[in-house]
Short mmCIF file of C-alpha atoms and ligand atoms in Angstrom, two decimals:
data_model
loop_
_atom_site.label_atom_id
_atom_site.label_comp_id
_atom_site.label_asym_id
_atom_site.label_seq_id
_atom_site.Cartn_x
_atom_site.Cartn_y
_atom_site.Cartn_z
CA MET A 8 0.00 0.00 0.00
CA ARG A 9 1.15 3.50 -0.82
CA GLN A 10 1.35 5.64 2.29
CA SER A 11 0.40 8.68 0.22
CA GLU A 12 -3.00 7.00 -0.26
CA LEU A 13 -3.50 5.96 3.36
CA PHE A 14 -6.13 8.33 4.70
CA THR A 15 -4.89 8.24 8.29
CA LYS A 16 -2.23 10.66 9.49
CA THR A 17 0.13 10.17 12.38
CA ARG A 18 0.08 12.71 15.19
CA LYS A 19 2.69 13.99 17.60
CA GLU A 20 0.54 13.87 20.74
CA ALA A 21 -2.10 11.52 22.01
CA PRO A 22 -5.42 13.13 23.00
CA LYS A 23 -5.24 14.74 26.47
CA ASP A 24 -7.91 12.45 27.88
CA GLU A 25 -6.08 9.28 26.81
CA VAL A 26 -4.20 7.97 29.82
CA SER A 27 -3.15 4.54 28.55
CA LYS A 28 0.10 3.87 26.72
CA ASN A 29 -1.44 1.37 24.29
CA ALA A 30 -4.23 3.63 23.03
CA GLY A 31 -1.90 6.65 23.12
CA LEU A 32 0.51 5.00 20.68
CA LEU A 33 -2.23 3.41 18.59
CA ILE A 34 -4.05 6.72 18.18
CA ARG A 35 -0.82 8.56 17.32
CA GLY A 36 0.07 5.90 14.74
CA GLY A 37 -3.40 6.04 13.15
CA PHE A 38 -4.43 2.51 14.15
CA VAL A 39 -7.52 3.39 16.16
CA ARG A 40 -9.73 6.35 16.93
CA LYS A 41 -11.17 7.02 20.35
CA GLU A 42 -14.90 7.66 20.03
CA MET A 43 -15.53 7.94 23.77
CA ALA A 44 -14.16 6.36 26.93
CA GLY A 45 -13.86 2.62 26.32
CA VAL A 46 -15.06 2.84 22.71
CA TYR A 47 -12.56 2.72 19.83
CA SER A 48 -12.93 2.46 16.05
CA TYR A 49 -10.34 0.53 14.07
CA LEU A 50 -8.70 2.32 11.13
CA PRO A 51 -6.97 0.61 8.17
CA LEU A 52 -3.67 -0.12 9.96
CA GLY A 53 -5.39 -1.23 13.17
CA LEU A 54 -7.84 -3.42 11.32
CA ARG A 55 -4.98 -5.24 9.57
CA VAL A 56 -3.48 -6.10 12.97
CA LEU A 57 -6.86 -7.16 14.33
CA LYS A 58 -7.46 -9.42 11.32
CA LYS A 59 -4.11 -11.11 11.81
CA ILE A 60 -4.86 -11.75 15.46
CA GLU A 61 -8.20 -13.14 14.32
CA THR A 62 -6.44 -15.46 11.84
CA VAL A 63 -4.06 -16.81 14.50
CA ILE A 64 -6.95 -17.45 16.89
CA ARG A 65 -9.20 -18.98 14.22
CA GLU A 66 -6.46 -21.38 13.10
CA GLU A 67 -5.98 -22.56 16.67
CA MET A 68 -9.72 -22.91 17.31
CA ASP A 69 -10.18 -24.91 14.11
CA ALA A 70 -7.25 -27.14 15.14
CA LEU A 71 -9.11 -27.90 18.39
CA GLY A 72 -12.11 -29.07 16.38
CA GLY A 73 -14.08 -25.88 17.00
CA GLN A 74 -16.97 -25.05 14.65
CA GLU A 75 -17.41 -21.34 14.01
CA VAL A 76 -20.76 -19.65 14.54
CA LEU A 77 -21.95 -16.07 14.83
CA LEU A 78 -24.64 -15.46 17.43
CA THR A 79 -26.74 -12.35 17.80
CA THR A 80 -26.08 -9.33 19.95
CA LEU A 81 -29.76 -8.79 20.69
CA GLN A 82 -30.92 -11.17 23.39
CA ASP A 83 -34.30 -12.28 24.68
CA PRO A 84 -34.41 -11.71 28.47
CA GLU A 85 -36.32 -14.97 28.91
CA ILE A 86 -33.28 -17.22 28.57
CA TRP A 87 -31.24 -15.01 30.89
CA GLN A 88 -33.98 -15.14 33.49
CA LYS A 89 -33.70 -18.93 33.44
CA SER A 90 -29.99 -18.79 34.33
CA GLY A 91 -30.54 -15.99 36.86
CA ARG A 92 -28.29 -13.55 34.98
CA TRP A 93 -30.86 -11.01 33.76
CA GLN A 94 -31.00 -8.96 36.94
CA ASP A 95 -28.56 -6.08 37.23
CA ASP A 96 -27.59 -7.20 40.71
CA ALA A 97 -26.43 -10.53 39.23
CA VAL A 98 -24.60 -8.98 36.23
CA ASP A 99 -23.52 -5.40 36.76
CA ILE A 100 -22.26 -4.62 33.23
CA TRP A 101 -25.48 -5.06 31.22
CA PHE A 102 -26.47 -2.74 28.41
CA LYS A 103 -30.19 -3.15 27.94
CA THR A 104 -32.58 -1.76 25.37
CA SER A 105 -36.16 -2.39 24.27
CA LEU A 106 -38.41 -2.88 21.28
CA LYS A 107 -40.81 -0.15 20.15
CA ASN A 108 -43.58 -2.03 21.95
CA GLY A 109 -41.65 -1.83 25.19
CA HIS A 110 -40.46 -5.46 25.29
CA PRO A 111 -37.01 -5.46 26.92
CA LEU A 112 -33.93 -6.77 25.11
CA GLY A 113 -30.43 -7.50 26.31
CA VAL A 114 -27.28 -6.46 24.46
CA ALA A 115 -25.05 -9.52 24.79
CA ASN A 116 -22.05 -9.37 27.10
CA THR A 117 -21.36 -13.12 26.76
CA HIS A 118 -23.14 -16.05 25.07
CA GLU A 119 -23.49 -19.08 27.35
CA GLU A 120 -27.28 -18.75 27.54
CA ALA A 121 -27.76 -18.08 23.83
CA LEU A 122 -25.60 -20.98 22.69
CA VAL A 123 -27.04 -23.49 25.15
CA ASN A 124 -30.54 -22.48 24.10
CA LEU A 125 -29.63 -22.81 20.41
CA LEU A 126 -28.06 -26.24 20.89
CA ARG A 127 -31.27 -27.64 22.32
CA ASP A 128 -32.26 -27.98 18.65
CA HIS A 129 -29.14 -30.01 17.84
CA ILE A 130 -28.10 -32.08 20.83
CA SER A 131 -30.23 -35.03 21.86
CA SER A 132 -27.96 -38.08 21.90
CA TYR A 133 -24.49 -39.00 23.19
CA ARG A 134 -23.60 -39.25 19.48
CA ASP A 135 -23.96 -35.48 19.19
CA LEU A 136 -21.18 -34.95 21.74
CA PRO A 137 -18.56 -33.74 22.36
CA LEU A 138 -19.28 -30.46 20.58
CA TYR A 139 -17.12 -27.35 20.41
CA ALA A 140 -18.50 -24.08 19.04
CA TYR A 141 -16.80 -20.72 18.91
CA GLN A 142 -17.29 -17.25 17.51
CA ILE A 143 -15.41 -14.01 17.07
CA GLN A 144 -18.08 -11.50 17.91
CA THR A 145 -18.68 -8.08 19.44
CA LYS A 146 -19.51 -7.98 23.15
CA PHE A 147 -20.98 -5.01 24.97
CA ARG A 148 -20.17 -4.40 28.62
CA ASN A 149 -20.96 -1.34 30.64
CA GLU A 150 -17.59 -1.41 32.40
CA LEU A 151 -17.35 0.91 35.38
CA ARG A 152 -13.79 2.00 34.58
CA ALA A 153 -12.28 2.28 31.11
CA LYS A 154 -8.79 3.61 31.60
CA SER A 155 -6.80 0.82 29.95
CA GLY A 156 -7.23 1.94 26.34
CA ILE A 157 -8.23 -0.85 23.97
CA MET A 158 -7.62 -3.41 26.72
CA ARG A 159 -10.87 -2.61 28.56
CA CYS A 160 -13.66 -1.47 26.29
CA ARG A 161 -17.40 -1.14 26.52
CA GLU A 162 -17.66 -2.59 23.00
CA PHE A 163 -15.03 -5.14 21.99
CA LEU A 164 -14.36 -8.23 19.90
CA MET A 165 -14.11 -11.47 21.83
CA LYS A 166 -13.36 -14.97 20.71
CA ASP A 167 -15.57 -17.17 22.83
CA LEU A 168 -15.43 -20.94 22.63
CA TYR A 169 -17.82 -23.26 24.46
CA SER A 170 -17.35 -26.98 24.99
CA PHE A 171 -20.04 -29.60 25.61
CA SER A 172 -18.78 -32.97 26.85
CA ARG A 173 -20.29 -36.25 28.04
CA SER A 174 -18.35 -36.47 31.25
CA GLU A 175 -16.10 -34.57 33.57
CA ALA A 176 -13.13 -36.60 32.25
CA GLU A 177 -13.96 -35.81 28.63
CA PHE A 178 -14.34 -32.15 29.55
CA ARG A 179 -11.00 -32.03 31.41
CA GLU A 180 -9.11 -33.53 28.50
CA PHE A 181 -10.44 -30.85 26.16
CA TYR A 182 -9.86 -28.11 28.74
CA GLU A 183 -6.16 -29.03 28.85
CA HIS A 184 -6.00 -28.96 25.04
CA VAL A 185 -7.42 -25.46 25.10
CA ALA A 186 -4.87 -24.39 27.71
CA LEU A 187 -2.06 -25.53 25.36
CA SER A 188 -3.74 -23.89 22.40
CA TYR A 189 -3.96 -20.61 24.33
CA MET A 190 -0.23 -20.69 25.04
CA ASN A 191 0.29 -21.21 21.27
CA ILE A 192 -1.92 -18.25 20.47
CA PHE A 193 -0.18 -15.88 22.87
CA GLY A 194 3.23 -17.16 21.76
CA ARG A 195 2.36 -16.70 18.08
CA ALA A 196 1.03 -13.21 18.81
CA GLY A 197 4.40 -12.21 20.28
CA LEU A 198 3.68 -12.55 24.01
CA GLY A 199 5.60 -15.79 24.57
CA GLY A 200 7.89 -15.84 27.61
CA ARG A 201 5.81 -13.25 29.45
CA THR A 202 2.39 -14.90 29.51
CA TYR A 203 1.56 -17.36 32.28
CA ARG A 204 -1.20 -19.81 32.90
CA THR A 205 -2.52 -18.49 36.21
CA PHE A 206 -4.68 -20.10 38.88
CA ALA A 207 -7.75 -17.97 39.55
CA SER A 208 -11.00 -18.50 41.35
CA GLY A 209 -13.59 -20.78 39.79
CA GLY A 210 -17.36 -20.69 39.92
CA SER A 211 -19.81 -22.93 41.67
CA PHE A 212 -18.62 -26.04 39.78
CA SER A 213 -14.89 -25.84 40.08
CA LYS A 214 -12.49 -24.46 42.61
CA TRP A 215 -10.27 -23.05 39.85
CA SER A 216 -10.44 -21.34 36.58
CA ASP A 217 -7.33 -20.51 34.57
CA GLU A 218 -6.37 -17.07 33.39
CA PHE A 219 -3.65 -16.28 30.90
CA GLN A 220 -1.81 -13.30 32.29
CA THR A 221 0.78 -11.24 30.43
CA ILE A 222 3.24 -9.40 32.61
CA CYS A 223 3.08 -5.67 31.96
CA ASP A 224 3.12 -2.53 34.09
CA ALA A 225 -0.25 -1.39 32.82
CA GLY A 226 -1.92 -4.62 33.95
CA GLU A 227 -4.94 -4.34 36.21
CA ASP A 228 -4.19 -7.64 37.99
CA THR A 229 -1.50 -8.74 40.42
CA ILE A 230 -0.10 -12.24 40.06
CA TYR A 231 2.64 -14.32 41.70
CA VAL A 232 4.82 -16.09 39.16
CA ASP A 233 6.87 -19.25 39.54
CA LYS A 234 9.24 -18.79 36.57
CA GLU A 235 10.72 -22.30 36.87
CA LYS A 236 7.37 -24.05 36.86
CA ASN A 237 6.03 -21.56 34.33
CA ILE A 238 2.79 -20.94 36.21
CA ALA A 239 1.30 -18.18 38.34
CA VAL A 240 -1.35 -17.51 40.96
CA ASN A 241 -3.74 -14.56 40.88
CA ASP A 242 -3.66 -12.56 44.10
CA GLU A 243 -7.44 -13.02 44.44
CA VAL A 244 -6.74 -16.65 45.47
CA TYR A 245 -3.22 -16.22 46.86
CA ASP A 246 -2.85 -17.53 50.42
CA ASP A 247 -0.80 -20.09 52.30
CA ASP A 248 -3.35 -22.89 51.99
CA VAL A 249 -3.70 -22.39 48.25
CA LEU A 250 0.08 -22.36 47.74
CA ALA A 251 0.37 -25.59 49.71
CA GLU A 252 -2.39 -27.17 47.67
CA LEU A 253 -0.71 -26.16 44.42
CA GLY A 254 2.72 -27.26 45.64
CA LEU A 255 4.17 -23.77 45.20
CA ASN A 256 6.95 -22.34 47.31
CA LYS A 257 6.35 -18.77 48.45
CA GLU A 258 10.08 -17.96 48.27
CA ARG A 259 10.16 -18.71 44.57
CA LEU A 260 7.20 -16.53 43.61
CA VAL A 261 7.69 -13.11 42.06
CA LYS A 262 4.94 -10.51 42.37
CA GLU A 263 4.06 -8.90 39.03
CA LYS A 264 1.49 -6.60 37.46
CA ALA A 265 -0.28 -8.43 34.65
CA ILE A 266 -3.08 -8.16 32.14
CA GLU A 267 -5.57 -11.01 31.65
CA VAL A 268 -5.39 -11.72 27.91
CA GLY A 269 -7.59 -14.80 28.11
CA ASN A 270 -9.32 -17.15 30.45
CA ILE A 271 -10.80 -20.63 30.49
CA PHE A 272 -13.55 -21.64 32.83
CA PRO A 273 -15.18 -24.92 33.91
CA LEU A 274 -18.96 -24.40 33.93
CA GLY A 275 -20.13 -27.87 34.94
CA THR A 276 -23.82 -28.40 34.18
CA LYS A 277 -25.04 -25.01 35.42
CA TYR A 278 -26.24 -23.47 32.14
CA ALA A 279 -27.33 -26.71 30.50
CA GLU A 280 -29.49 -27.52 33.53
CA ALA A 281 -30.94 -24.02 33.76
CA LEU A 282 -31.94 -23.99 30.10
CA GLY A 283 -32.94 -27.64 29.75
CA LEU A 284 -30.18 -28.93 27.47
CA ALA A 285 -29.91 -32.71 27.85
CA TYR A 286 -29.00 -35.85 25.90
CA LYS A 287 -29.57 -39.60 26.12
CA ASP A 288 -26.54 -41.78 26.88
CA GLU A 289 -25.89 -45.28 25.40
CA SER A 290 -28.33 -46.84 27.85
CA GLY A 291 -31.06 -44.30 27.22
CA ASN A 292 -30.55 -42.40 30.47
CA VAL A 293 -31.10 -38.64 30.31
CA LYS A 294 -27.87 -36.75 31.10
CA THR A 295 -26.66 -33.15 31.18
CA PRO A 296 -23.59 -32.12 29.14
CA VAL A 297 -20.57 -30.79 31.05
CA MET A 298 -19.57 -27.35 29.78
CA GLY A 299 -16.57 -25.08 29.64
CA SER A 300 -16.13 -21.57 28.28
CA TYR A 301 -12.96 -20.06 26.88
CA GLY A 302 -12.48 -16.37 26.06
CA ILE A 303 -9.87 -14.12 24.47
CA GLY A 304 -10.30 -10.40 23.86
CA LEU A 305 -8.77 -9.52 20.48
CA GLY A 306 -8.32 -5.84 21.27
CA ARG A 307 -7.09 -6.73 24.75
CA LEU A 308 -4.43 -8.93 23.13
CA MET A 309 -3.46 -6.21 20.64
CA GLY A 310 -3.23 -3.64 23.44
CA ALA A 311 -1.12 -6.00 25.54
CA VAL A 312 1.32 -6.46 22.64
CA VAL A 313 1.66 -2.68 22.35
CA GLU A 314 2.12 -2.31 26.11
CA ALA A 315 4.69 -5.08 26.35
CA LEU A 316 6.76 -4.55 23.20
CA SER A 317 6.84 -0.82 22.42
CA ASP A 318 9.81 1.44 23.15
CA GLU A 319 10.23 5.20 23.61
CA ARG A 320 9.96 5.75 19.84
CA GLY A 321 6.80 3.80 19.21
CA ILE A 322 5.25 0.41 18.61
CA VAL A 323 7.30 -2.74 17.89
CA TRP A 324 5.01 -5.26 16.14
CA PRO A 325 5.93 -8.93 16.11
CA GLU A 326 6.12 -10.20 12.51
CA SER A 327 3.08 -12.44 12.96
CA ILE A 328 0.58 -9.65 13.56
CA ALA A 329 2.29 -6.58 12.08
CA PRO A 330 0.07 -4.57 9.75
CA PHE A 331 2.75 -4.95 7.04
CA ARG A 332 6.02 -6.86 6.98
CA MET A 333 8.05 -4.20 5.18
CA HIS A 334 8.09 -0.44 5.45
CA LEU A 335 9.73 0.78 2.27
CA ILE A 336 10.73 4.42 2.54
CA SER A 337 11.96 6.52 -0.31
CA LEU A 338 13.89 9.60 0.73
CA GLY A 339 13.54 11.92 -2.21
CA LYS A 340 11.98 10.66 -5.42
CA ASN A 341 13.87 7.81 -7.05
CA ALA A 342 12.99 5.22 -9.65
CA GLU A 343 14.58 2.44 -7.57
CA SER A 344 11.96 2.70 -4.78
CA GLU A 345 9.13 2.42 -7.28
CA LYS A 346 10.71 -0.65 -8.82
CA ILE A 347 11.35 -2.34 -5.47
CA TYR A 348 7.77 -1.62 -4.41
CA LYS A 349 6.49 -3.30 -7.58
CA ASP A 350 8.75 -6.33 -6.99
CA LEU A 351 7.61 -6.70 -3.39
CA SER A 352 3.96 -6.41 -4.42
CA LYS A 353 4.40 -8.93 -7.23
CA ASN A 354 5.79 -11.37 -4.67
CA ALA A 355 2.83 -10.78 -2.35
CA ILE A 356 5.07 -9.35 0.35
CA GLU A 357 2.99 -7.01 2.47
CA THR A 358 4.57 -3.59 2.15
CA LEU A 359 3.71 -0.10 3.25
CA TYR A 360 5.48 2.18 0.79
CA ASP A 361 6.22 5.65 2.08
CA ASP A 362 6.13 7.52 -1.21
CA ARG A 363 5.01 10.75 0.47
CA ASP A 364 6.55 14.05 -0.31
CA ALA A 365 7.76 14.63 3.25
CA ARG A 366 10.94 15.35 5.18
CA ALA A 367 13.30 12.45 5.97
CA GLY A 368 13.02 13.05 9.73
CA GLU A 369 9.24 12.89 9.59
CA LYS A 370 9.24 9.69 7.54
CA LEU A 371 11.71 7.95 9.84
CA SER A 372 9.96 8.95 13.05
CA ASP A 373 6.61 7.86 11.59
CA ALA A 374 8.17 4.49 10.73
CA ASP A 375 9.33 4.08 14.34
CA LEU A 376 5.90 5.03 15.65
CA ILE A 377 4.03 2.65 13.31
CA GLY A 378 6.43 -0.18 14.16
CA ILE A 379 6.56 -2.34 11.02
CA PRO A 380 9.21 -5.10 11.46
CA TYR A 381 11.53 -4.33 8.49
CA ARG A 382 12.40 -0.77 7.49
CA ILE A 383 13.98 -0.35 4.07
CA VAL A 384 15.23 3.10 3.14
CA ILE A 385 16.19 4.01 -0.39
CA SER A 386 17.91 7.35 -0.88
CA GLU A 387 20.58 8.86 -3.12
CA LYS A 388 23.08 7.98 -0.42
CA SER A 389 22.01 4.33 -0.14
CA ILE A 390 21.98 3.99 -3.92
CA ALA A 391 25.53 5.36 -4.06
CA GLU A 392 26.50 2.81 -1.40
CA GLY A 393 25.10 -0.02 -3.48
CA GLY A 394 21.44 -0.43 -2.63
CA ALA A 395 19.08 0.07 0.29
CA GLU A 396 19.44 0.47 4.03
CA ILE A 397 17.69 -2.20 6.03
CA LYS A 398 16.92 -2.18 9.73
CA LYS A 399 14.65 -4.28 11.88
CA ARG A 400 12.42 -2.20 14.13
CA ASP A 401 14.17 -3.40 17.29
CA GLU A 402 17.70 -2.94 15.93
CA LYS A 403 19.73 0.22 16.49
CA GLU A 404 21.82 0.39 13.33
CA SER A 405 20.86 -0.08 9.72
CA ARG A 406 23.09 -1.67 7.10
CA VAL A 407 23.28 -1.49 3.32
CA ILE A 408 22.16 -4.44 1.23
CA GLY A 409 21.97 -4.87 -2.55
CA PHE A 410 18.54 -4.40 -4.14
CA GLU A 411 18.43 -8.06 -5.13
CA GLU A 412 18.71 -9.05 -1.45
CA ILE A 413 15.57 -7.22 -0.34
CA LEU A 414 13.25 -9.97 -1.46
CA HIS A 415 15.01 -12.47 0.82
CA TYR A 416 13.70 -10.55 3.82
CA GLY A 417 10.22 -10.56 2.45
CA LYS A 418 8.75 -13.95 3.07
CA LYS A 419 5.01 -14.08 2.75
CA ASN A 420 3.26 -13.57 6.01
CA GLU A 421 1.45 -16.66 7.25
CA THR A 422 -1.42 -14.51 8.42
CA MET A 423 -1.64 -12.34 5.33
CA VAL A 424 -4.55 -9.93 5.11
CA LYS A 425 -6.59 -10.74 2.00
P1 ATP B 525 -11.81 -8.87 33.39
O1 ATP B 525 -11.61 -9.58 34.70
O2 ATP B 525 -10.57 -8.31 32.82
O3 ATP B 525 -12.97 -7.92 33.41
P2 ATP B 525 -13.47 -11.00 32.60
O4 ATP B 525 -13.13 -11.98 33.66
O5 ATP B 525 -14.70 -10.22 32.70
O6 ATP B 525 -12.22 -10.03 32.38
P3 ATP B 525 -14.34 -12.78 30.50
O7 ATP B 525 -15.73 -12.39 30.70
O8 ATP B 525 -13.97 -14.17 30.82
O9 ATP B 525 -13.35 -11.76 31.22
O10 ATP B 525 -13.90 -12.45 29.03
C1 ATP B 525 -12.95 -13.23 28.31
C2 ATP B 525 -11.82 -12.37 27.78
O11 ATP B 525 -12.34 -11.24 27.10
C3 ATP B 525 -10.92 -11.79 28.85
O12 ATP B 525 -9.94 -12.72 29.21
C4 ATP B 525 -10.33 -10.61 28.11
O13 ATP B 525 -9.28 -11.01 27.24
C5 ATP B 525 -11.47 -10.13 27.27
N1 ATP B 525 -12.21 -9.01 27.89
C6 ATP B 525 -13.03 -9.05 28.95
N2 ATP B 525 -13.55 -7.85 29.20
C7 ATP B 525 -13.05 -7.02 28.26
C8 ATP B 525 -13.22 -5.63 27.97
N3 ATP B 525 -14.02 -4.88 28.71
N4 ATP B 525 -12.54 -5.10 26.93
C9 ATP B 525 -11.74 -5.87 26.16
N5 ATP B 525 -11.54 -7.19 26.38
C10 ATP B 525 -12.18 -7.76 27.41
MG1 MG B 526 -14.93 -8.26 33.27
#
């Protein structure tokens, strides 16, 4: 893409009311726009990142045997009354609306009730199970505080997966698969080595749930990490008895600020029972499926990457989810840049081409802010030295390479935006 045609502009300062680092950088780089507290629109660069995160997550969900669905935002209160989650004192983040005739409607903040109700049409026998359904869908939550930029929004994209199993054992086996898959997702998204599976409190059916917590200063949670065992405990459950039960040694735990990028939750038979979802086992006995739910916030993940990997000059995208792989910058007009841009495009290498008529300093500081992994500068000087200057975003010094070498750095991205 030619940067001269990109309608977004970078800006020197974040808006005064933006307190978070992630949204500050993303707004300055032209990735998102703040509409109001906790509500952000995605612009072309931001949407490319979001789509790549979506691709990584979808690949992992499909590998688990998940079947993708898309449920509605508008919800009939009736099913939520059955589970006891319609009342505001049970769920304090509801957005509610109503039909013209006054009939109340819920604006979905999660989808256990809706999916369980839907599956009553499709599950009747043990042969229909296990079943795994997921979606990547917009959730609405009237969050009390929204000071973490795109990491805590009132409208946000969530991947939510739900599992329906025939027994506790069958459920547990899948639950552990999801836990591994989540570590893959966060690793592939660039948060490997700083994201920990974390013991957290469970609901009425399980003592524990598991959160996936990424260490970062802007995190809203506090966790205690055992780096050797590669696990952590959320401070909401941290006490001597719990540590003993988990076999963790207090001396070895390091207290950290962290952001919950995902969580997985045993639900037992709570929702299936409340909504009347049942099946017949091999002997014809009526049974209730055992459920789990598994969430990841896509914007939360993107914000966590910005928080964890940026430096004083701007964002540092991991290759897997960068909006483009290459940032080709021509300093002054030259035919070589145009030719290289055509070659990169022909080879389907995702490139942002800074062909703008702007000062060198502005182009280079914009490149640092936007954070594309490979920066390639072509100028009279680089041409005289034999080609182009190349620098990875997290390197200090650039070096000159021949034009023919550029393509070697440009492998196709596995999560290419179509
Ligand atoms: P939190 O404790 O941070 O409020 P939660 O326990 O309410 O999260 P879930 O309801 O399980 O989270 O949602 C699943 C995932 O969705 C979370 O792990 C997080 O990644 C993301 N998420 C939750 N709330 C928000 C939000 N307000 N904005 C963006 N992402 C969110
Ligand atoms: Mg919440």
